[in-house]
Coordinates of C-alpha atoms in Angstrom, one line a residue:
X1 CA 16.8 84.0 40.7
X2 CA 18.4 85.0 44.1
X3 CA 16.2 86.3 46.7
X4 CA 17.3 89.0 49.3
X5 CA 16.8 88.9 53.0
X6 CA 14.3 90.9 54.5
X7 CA 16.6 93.3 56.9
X8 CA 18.5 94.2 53.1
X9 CA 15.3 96.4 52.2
X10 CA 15.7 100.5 52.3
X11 CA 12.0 100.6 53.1
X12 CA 8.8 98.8 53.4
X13 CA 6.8 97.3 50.5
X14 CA 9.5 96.9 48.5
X15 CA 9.9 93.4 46.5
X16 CA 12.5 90.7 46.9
X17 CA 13.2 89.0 43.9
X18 CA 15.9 89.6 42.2
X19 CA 15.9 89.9 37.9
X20 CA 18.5 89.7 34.9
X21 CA 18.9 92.3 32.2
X22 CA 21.4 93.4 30.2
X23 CA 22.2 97.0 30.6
X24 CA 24.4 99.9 28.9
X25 CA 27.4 101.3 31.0
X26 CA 27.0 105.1 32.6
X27 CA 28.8 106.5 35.2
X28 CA 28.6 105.1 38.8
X29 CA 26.4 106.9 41.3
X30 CA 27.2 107.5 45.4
X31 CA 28.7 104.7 47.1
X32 CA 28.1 105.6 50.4
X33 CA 24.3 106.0 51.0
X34 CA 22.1 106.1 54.6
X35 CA 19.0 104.2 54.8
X36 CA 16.3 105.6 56.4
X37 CA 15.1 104.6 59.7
X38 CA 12.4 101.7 59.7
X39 CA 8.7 101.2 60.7
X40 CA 8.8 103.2 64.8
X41 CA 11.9 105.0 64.4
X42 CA 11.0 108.7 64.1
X43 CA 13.6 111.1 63.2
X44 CA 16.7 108.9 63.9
X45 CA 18.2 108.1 60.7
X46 CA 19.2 103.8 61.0
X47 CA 23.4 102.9 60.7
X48 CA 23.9 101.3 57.1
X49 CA 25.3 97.5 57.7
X50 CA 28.4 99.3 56.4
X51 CA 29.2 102.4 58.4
X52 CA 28.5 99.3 61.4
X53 CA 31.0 97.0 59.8
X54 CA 33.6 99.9 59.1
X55 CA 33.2 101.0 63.1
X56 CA 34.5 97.6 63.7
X57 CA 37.1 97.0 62.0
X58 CA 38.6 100.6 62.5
X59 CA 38.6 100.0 66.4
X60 CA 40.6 96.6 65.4
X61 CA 43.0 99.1 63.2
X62 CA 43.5 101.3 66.0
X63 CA 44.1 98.9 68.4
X64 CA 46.7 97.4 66.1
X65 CA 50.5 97.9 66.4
X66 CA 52.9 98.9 63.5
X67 CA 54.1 95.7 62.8
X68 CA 51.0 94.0 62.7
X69 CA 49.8 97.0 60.7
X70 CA 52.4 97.2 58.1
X71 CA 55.5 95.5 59.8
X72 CA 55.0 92.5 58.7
X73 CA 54.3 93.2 55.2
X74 CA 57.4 95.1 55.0
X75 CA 59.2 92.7 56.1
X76 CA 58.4 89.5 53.5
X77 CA 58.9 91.9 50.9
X78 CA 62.2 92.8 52.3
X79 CA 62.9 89.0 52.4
X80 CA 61.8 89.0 49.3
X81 CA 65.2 91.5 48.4
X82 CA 67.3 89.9 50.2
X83 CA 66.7 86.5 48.1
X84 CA 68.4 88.3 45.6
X85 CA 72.0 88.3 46.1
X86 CA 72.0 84.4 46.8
X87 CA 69.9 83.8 43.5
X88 CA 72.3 85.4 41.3
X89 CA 75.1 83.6 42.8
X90 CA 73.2 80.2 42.7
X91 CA 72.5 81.2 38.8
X92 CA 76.5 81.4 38.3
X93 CA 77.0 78.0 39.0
X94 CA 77.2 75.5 36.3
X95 CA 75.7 72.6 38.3
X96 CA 72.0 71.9 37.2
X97 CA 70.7 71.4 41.2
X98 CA 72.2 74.5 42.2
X99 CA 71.3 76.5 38.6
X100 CA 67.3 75.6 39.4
X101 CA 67.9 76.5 42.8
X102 CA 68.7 80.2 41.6
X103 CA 66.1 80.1 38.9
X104 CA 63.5 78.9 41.5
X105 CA 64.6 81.6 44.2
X106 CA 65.0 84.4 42.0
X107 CA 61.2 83.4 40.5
X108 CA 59.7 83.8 44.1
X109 CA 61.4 86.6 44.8
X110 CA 60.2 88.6 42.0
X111 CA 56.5 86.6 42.4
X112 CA 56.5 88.4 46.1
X113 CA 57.6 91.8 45.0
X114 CA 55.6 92.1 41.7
X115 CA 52.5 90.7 42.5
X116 CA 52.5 91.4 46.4
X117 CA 54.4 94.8 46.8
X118 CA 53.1 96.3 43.5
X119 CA 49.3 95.2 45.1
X120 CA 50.3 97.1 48.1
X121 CA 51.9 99.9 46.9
X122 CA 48.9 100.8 44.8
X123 CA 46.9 100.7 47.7
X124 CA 49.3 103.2 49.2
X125 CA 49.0 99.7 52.0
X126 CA 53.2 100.5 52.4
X127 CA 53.5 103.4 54.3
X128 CA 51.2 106.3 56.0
X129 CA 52.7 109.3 54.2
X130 CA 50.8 109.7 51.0
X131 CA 54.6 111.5 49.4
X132 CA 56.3 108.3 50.7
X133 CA 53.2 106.1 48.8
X134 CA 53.9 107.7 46.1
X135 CA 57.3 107.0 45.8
X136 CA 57.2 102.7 46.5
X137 CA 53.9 102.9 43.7
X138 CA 56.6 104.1 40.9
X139 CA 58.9 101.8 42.8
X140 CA 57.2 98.6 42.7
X141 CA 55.1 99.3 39.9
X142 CA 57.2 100.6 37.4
X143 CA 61.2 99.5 37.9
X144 CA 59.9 96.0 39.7
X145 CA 56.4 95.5 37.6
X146 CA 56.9 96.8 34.3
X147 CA 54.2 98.7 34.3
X148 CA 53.0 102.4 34.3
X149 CA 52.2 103.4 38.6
X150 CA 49.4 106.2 37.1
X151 CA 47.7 103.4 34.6
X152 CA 47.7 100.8 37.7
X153 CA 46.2 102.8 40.1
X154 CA 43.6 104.4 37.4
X155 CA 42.7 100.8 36.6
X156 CA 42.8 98.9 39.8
X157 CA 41.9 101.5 42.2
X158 CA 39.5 103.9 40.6
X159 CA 38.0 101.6 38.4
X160 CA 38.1 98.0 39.2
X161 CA 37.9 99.0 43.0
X162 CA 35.3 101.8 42.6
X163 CA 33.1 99.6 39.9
X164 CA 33.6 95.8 41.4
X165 CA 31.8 93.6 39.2
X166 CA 30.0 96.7 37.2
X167 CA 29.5 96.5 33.8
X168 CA 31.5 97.9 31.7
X169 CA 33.5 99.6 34.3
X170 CA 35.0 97.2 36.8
X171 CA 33.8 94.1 35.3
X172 CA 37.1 92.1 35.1
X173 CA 36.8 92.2 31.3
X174 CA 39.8 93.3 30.9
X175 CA 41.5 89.9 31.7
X176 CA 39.5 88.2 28.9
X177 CA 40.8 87.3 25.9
X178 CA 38.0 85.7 23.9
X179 CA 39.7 85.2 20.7
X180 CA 42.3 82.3 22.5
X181 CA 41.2 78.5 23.0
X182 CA 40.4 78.0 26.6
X183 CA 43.9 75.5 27.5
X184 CA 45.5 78.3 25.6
X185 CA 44.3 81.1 27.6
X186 CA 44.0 78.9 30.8
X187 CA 47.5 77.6 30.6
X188 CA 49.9 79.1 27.8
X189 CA 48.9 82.5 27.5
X190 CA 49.7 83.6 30.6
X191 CA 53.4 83.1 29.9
X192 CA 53.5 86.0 27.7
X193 CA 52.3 88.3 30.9
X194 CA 56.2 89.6 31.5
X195 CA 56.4 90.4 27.8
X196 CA 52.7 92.0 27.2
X197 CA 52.8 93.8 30.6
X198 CA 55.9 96.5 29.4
X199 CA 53.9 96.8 26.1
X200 CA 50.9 97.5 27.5
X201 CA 52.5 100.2 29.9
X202 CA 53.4 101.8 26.4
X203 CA 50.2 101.8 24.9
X204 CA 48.5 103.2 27.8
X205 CA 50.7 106.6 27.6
X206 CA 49.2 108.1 25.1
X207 CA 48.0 111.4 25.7
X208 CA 49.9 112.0 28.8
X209 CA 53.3 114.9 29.3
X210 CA 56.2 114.1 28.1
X211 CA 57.6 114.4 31.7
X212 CA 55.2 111.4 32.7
X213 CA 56.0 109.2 29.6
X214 CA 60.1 110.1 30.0
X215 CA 59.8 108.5 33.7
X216 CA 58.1 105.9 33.4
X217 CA 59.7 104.7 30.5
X218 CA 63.1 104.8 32.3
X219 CA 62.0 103.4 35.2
X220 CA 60.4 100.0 33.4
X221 CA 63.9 100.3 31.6
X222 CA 65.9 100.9 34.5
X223 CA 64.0 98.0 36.2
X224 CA 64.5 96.0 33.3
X225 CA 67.9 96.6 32.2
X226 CA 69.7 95.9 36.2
X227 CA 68.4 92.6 36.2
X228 CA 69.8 91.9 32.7
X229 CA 73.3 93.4 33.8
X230 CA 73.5 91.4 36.8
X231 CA 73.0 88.4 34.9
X232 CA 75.6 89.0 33.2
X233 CA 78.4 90.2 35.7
X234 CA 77.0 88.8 38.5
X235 CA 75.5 85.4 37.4
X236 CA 78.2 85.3 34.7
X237 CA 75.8 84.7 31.1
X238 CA 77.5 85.3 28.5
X239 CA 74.5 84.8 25.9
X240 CA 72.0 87.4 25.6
X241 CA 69.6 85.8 24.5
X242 CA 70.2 83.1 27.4
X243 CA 69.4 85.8 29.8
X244 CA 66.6 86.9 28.0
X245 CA 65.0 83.5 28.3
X246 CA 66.4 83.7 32.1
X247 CA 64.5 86.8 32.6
X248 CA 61.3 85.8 31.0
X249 CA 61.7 82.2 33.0
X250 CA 61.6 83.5 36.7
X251 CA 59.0 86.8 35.5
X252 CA 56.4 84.4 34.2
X253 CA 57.1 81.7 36.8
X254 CA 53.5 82.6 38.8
X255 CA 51.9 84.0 35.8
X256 CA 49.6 81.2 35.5
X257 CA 48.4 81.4 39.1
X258 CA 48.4 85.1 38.5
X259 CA 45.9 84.9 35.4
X260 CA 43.8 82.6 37.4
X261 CA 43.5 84.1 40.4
X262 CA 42.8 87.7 39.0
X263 CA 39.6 85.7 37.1
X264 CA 38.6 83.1 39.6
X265 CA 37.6 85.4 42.1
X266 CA 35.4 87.8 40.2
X267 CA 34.0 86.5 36.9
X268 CA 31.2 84.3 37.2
X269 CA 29.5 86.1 40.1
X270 CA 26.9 88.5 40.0
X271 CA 27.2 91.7 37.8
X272 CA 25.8 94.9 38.3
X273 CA 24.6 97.6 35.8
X274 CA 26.0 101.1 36.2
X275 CA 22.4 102.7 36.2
X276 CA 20.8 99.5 38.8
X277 CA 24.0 99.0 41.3
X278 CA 23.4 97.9 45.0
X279 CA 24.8 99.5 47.9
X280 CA 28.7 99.2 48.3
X281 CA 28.3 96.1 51.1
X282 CA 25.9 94.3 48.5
X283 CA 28.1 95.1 45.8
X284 CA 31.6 93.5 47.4
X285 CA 29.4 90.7 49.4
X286 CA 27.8 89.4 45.8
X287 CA 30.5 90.8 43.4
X288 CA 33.9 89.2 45.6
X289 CA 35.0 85.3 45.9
X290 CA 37.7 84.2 48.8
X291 CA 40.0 81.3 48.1
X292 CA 41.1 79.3 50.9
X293 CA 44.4 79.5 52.5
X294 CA 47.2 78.3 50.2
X295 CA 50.9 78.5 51.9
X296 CA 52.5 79.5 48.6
X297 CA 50.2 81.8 46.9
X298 CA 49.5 83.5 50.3
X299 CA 53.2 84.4 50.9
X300 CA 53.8 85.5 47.2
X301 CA 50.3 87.2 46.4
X302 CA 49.4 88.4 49.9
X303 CA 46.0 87.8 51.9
X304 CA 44.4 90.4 50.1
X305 CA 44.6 88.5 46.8
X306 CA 43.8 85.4 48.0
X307 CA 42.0 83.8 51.5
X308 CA 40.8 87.8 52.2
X309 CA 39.9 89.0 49.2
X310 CA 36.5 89.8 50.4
X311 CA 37.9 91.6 53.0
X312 CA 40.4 93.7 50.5
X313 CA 37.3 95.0 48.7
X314 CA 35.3 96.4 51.7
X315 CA 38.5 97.7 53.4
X316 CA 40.9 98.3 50.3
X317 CA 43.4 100.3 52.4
X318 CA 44.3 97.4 54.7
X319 CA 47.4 95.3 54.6
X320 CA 47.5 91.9 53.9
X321 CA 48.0 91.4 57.4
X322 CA 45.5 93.2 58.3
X323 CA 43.0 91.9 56.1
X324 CA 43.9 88.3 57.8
X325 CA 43.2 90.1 61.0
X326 CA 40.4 91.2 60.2
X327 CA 38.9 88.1 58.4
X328 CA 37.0 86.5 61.6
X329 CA 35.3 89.8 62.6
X330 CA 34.1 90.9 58.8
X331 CA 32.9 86.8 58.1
X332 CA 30.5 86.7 61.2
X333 CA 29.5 90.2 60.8
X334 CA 28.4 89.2 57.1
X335 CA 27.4 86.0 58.3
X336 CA 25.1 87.1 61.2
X337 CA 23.3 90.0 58.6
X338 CA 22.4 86.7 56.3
X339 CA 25.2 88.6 53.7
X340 CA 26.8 86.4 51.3
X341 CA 30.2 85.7 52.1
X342 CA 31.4 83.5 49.2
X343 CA 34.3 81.0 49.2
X344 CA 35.4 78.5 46.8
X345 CA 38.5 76.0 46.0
X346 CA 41.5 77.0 43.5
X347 CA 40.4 73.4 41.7
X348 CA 36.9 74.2 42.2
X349 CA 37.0 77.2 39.8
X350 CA 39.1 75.7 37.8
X351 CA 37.0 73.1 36.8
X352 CA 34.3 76.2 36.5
X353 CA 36.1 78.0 33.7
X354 CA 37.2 75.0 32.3
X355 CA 34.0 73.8 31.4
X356 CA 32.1 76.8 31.0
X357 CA 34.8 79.2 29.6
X358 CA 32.7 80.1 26.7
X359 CA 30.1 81.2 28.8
X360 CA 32.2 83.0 31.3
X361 CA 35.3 84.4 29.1
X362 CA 33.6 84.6 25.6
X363 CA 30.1 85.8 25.9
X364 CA 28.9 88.6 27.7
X365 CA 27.6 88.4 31.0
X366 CA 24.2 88.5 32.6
X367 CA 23.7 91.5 34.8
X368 CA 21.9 90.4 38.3
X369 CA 19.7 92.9 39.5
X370 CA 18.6 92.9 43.6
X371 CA 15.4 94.6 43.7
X372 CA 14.8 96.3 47.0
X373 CA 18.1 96.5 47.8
X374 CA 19.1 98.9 44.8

């Protein structure tokens, strides 16, 4: 039972307790609502807690320069390139301490630009020109990620982003796998996620032109076949199938993380029918889960994934910059309105799904319901 602040109601008498139900999926209903103006206010419609929090943290956009705005962004994923080069050299050399050196580098590199730059670029978080966005999504996505840029943005912007924590919708449920042991899931699995992630891109285009599917599958091959043909006449293998296992080495280097992150900071909370949901800012506040600052995962996953990802859901075109920016302003704002504004340990939750994976990865979960604020 969870009970919600007074100041949360749309309008007198109603209740504060909050219940749990299970519930069918529908469609999702208006986002972006206005309460109406309370007890003495006559004819003046009241600011929602979210048109309030939006006010702020546009004025701290505009007031932003470029490279705070994107500049910095750009530039650890142009780092990121420029890693590159020196990692297939490194990977030429037959001693073992400068061999791992290149292995290690060239695992980073393609950690920051598949998990932070294909997070960005679906955000269209890269550049202001939407023809320009367009452009680093097939990019990133689809010759660096392996993946299809129109299934990525259907599922992580219109559905996972649109629907946080719904059911049925943007539940997180795709990341379970109920049918695998929990150290399996938790620790093997997620080593298969450079080999699954070009297969899945296949399954999901069905039904689309031929033009689309012709594209994207030469981009994921272009994408794919560069880095197998500088390992060769670059790096200097001379076995394929050691530059397979090359390939699939630095790819599913972060994978675990990757798995765990995408899991930790959704799946457990609160979950919302699709016919019962609260308003947007109740929806992100209960729904989202920020880890704390980590020097490695923030450089290769970005803010927004990690130590802001409260602040990615309520402002979803930000940068990760920006979303660090922003992080004091949105964390008293939420803080001050008696808002959850949840945050946990990497360890923490791993200890959670550890011991309760059944109940959190297996069966379904319970849908939280916060009366007089839905």
């Amino acid at each position: 039972m969870q009970r919600a602040p007074e100041e949360w109601r749309e309008g007198a008498g109603d209740e504060t307790v909050v219940k749990r139900r299970r519930g069918d999926s529908e469609d999702m209903k208006g986002e972006w609502r206005k309460n109406a103006g309370g007890p003495g206010v006559e004819e003046v419609e009241k600011e929602t807690l979210m048109m309030e929090l939006t006010r702020m943290v546009q004025k701290m956009v505009k007031e932003s320069s470029w490279w705070e705005r994107r500049g910095i962004d750009c530039s650890i994923l142009a780092a990121a390139f420029l890693c590159l080069p020196p990692a297939f050299l490194l990977l030429s050399s037959s001693q073992i301490l400068w061999f791992s050196a290149g292995m290690l580098l060239m695992g980073v590199a393609h950690g920051v630009i598949t998990i932070k730059g294909t997070h960005l670029a679906s955000h269209g978080a890269l550049s202001e020109s939407q023809a320009w966005g367009k452009v680093w999504a097939v990019f990133f996505i689809e010759i660096c990620g392996s993946f299809s840029a129109r299934a990525g943005v259907q599922g992580h912007i219109k559905m996972h982003h649109a629907h946080t924590n719904v059911i049925g919708l943007g539940d997180s449920s795709v990341w379970k796998a109920p049918f695998l042991p929990r150290s399996v899931y938790l620790f093997l699995a997620p080593l298969a996620v450079p080999i699954i992630t070009p297969l899945v891109a296949l399954a999901h285009l069905k039904g689309h032109s031929l033009a689309h599917i012709v594209r994207t599958i030469l981009m994921v091959a272009l994408g794919l076949y560069s880095q197998y043909w500088l390992l060769i006449h670059v790096s200097g293998f001379t076995s394929p199938l050691r530059t397979l296992l090359c390939m699939l080495i630095c790819r599913a280097m972060f994978s675990v993380p990757y798995i765990h992150v995408n899991i930790f900071q959704h799946i457990g909370l609160p979950m919302f029918s699709p016919t019962c949901r609260p308003k947007r800012i109740y929806q992100m506040t209960h729904g989202v889960l920020n880890l704390p600052r980590n020097p490695v995962l923030d450089w290769i996953f970005g803010h927004s994934l990690i130590n802001c990802h409260v602040e990615h859901h309520l402002f979803p075109f930000l940068s990760d910059n920006m979303c660090l920016k922003v992080k004091p302003v949105v964390s008293k704002y939420l803080t001050e309105k008696q808002l959850p504004y949840q945050e946990d340990s990497y360890l923490s939750r791993l200890k959670l799904f550890f011991h309760k994976y059944q109940e959190l990865m297996v069966f379904a979960p319970p849908i939280t319901e916060l009366v007089g604020v839905q």
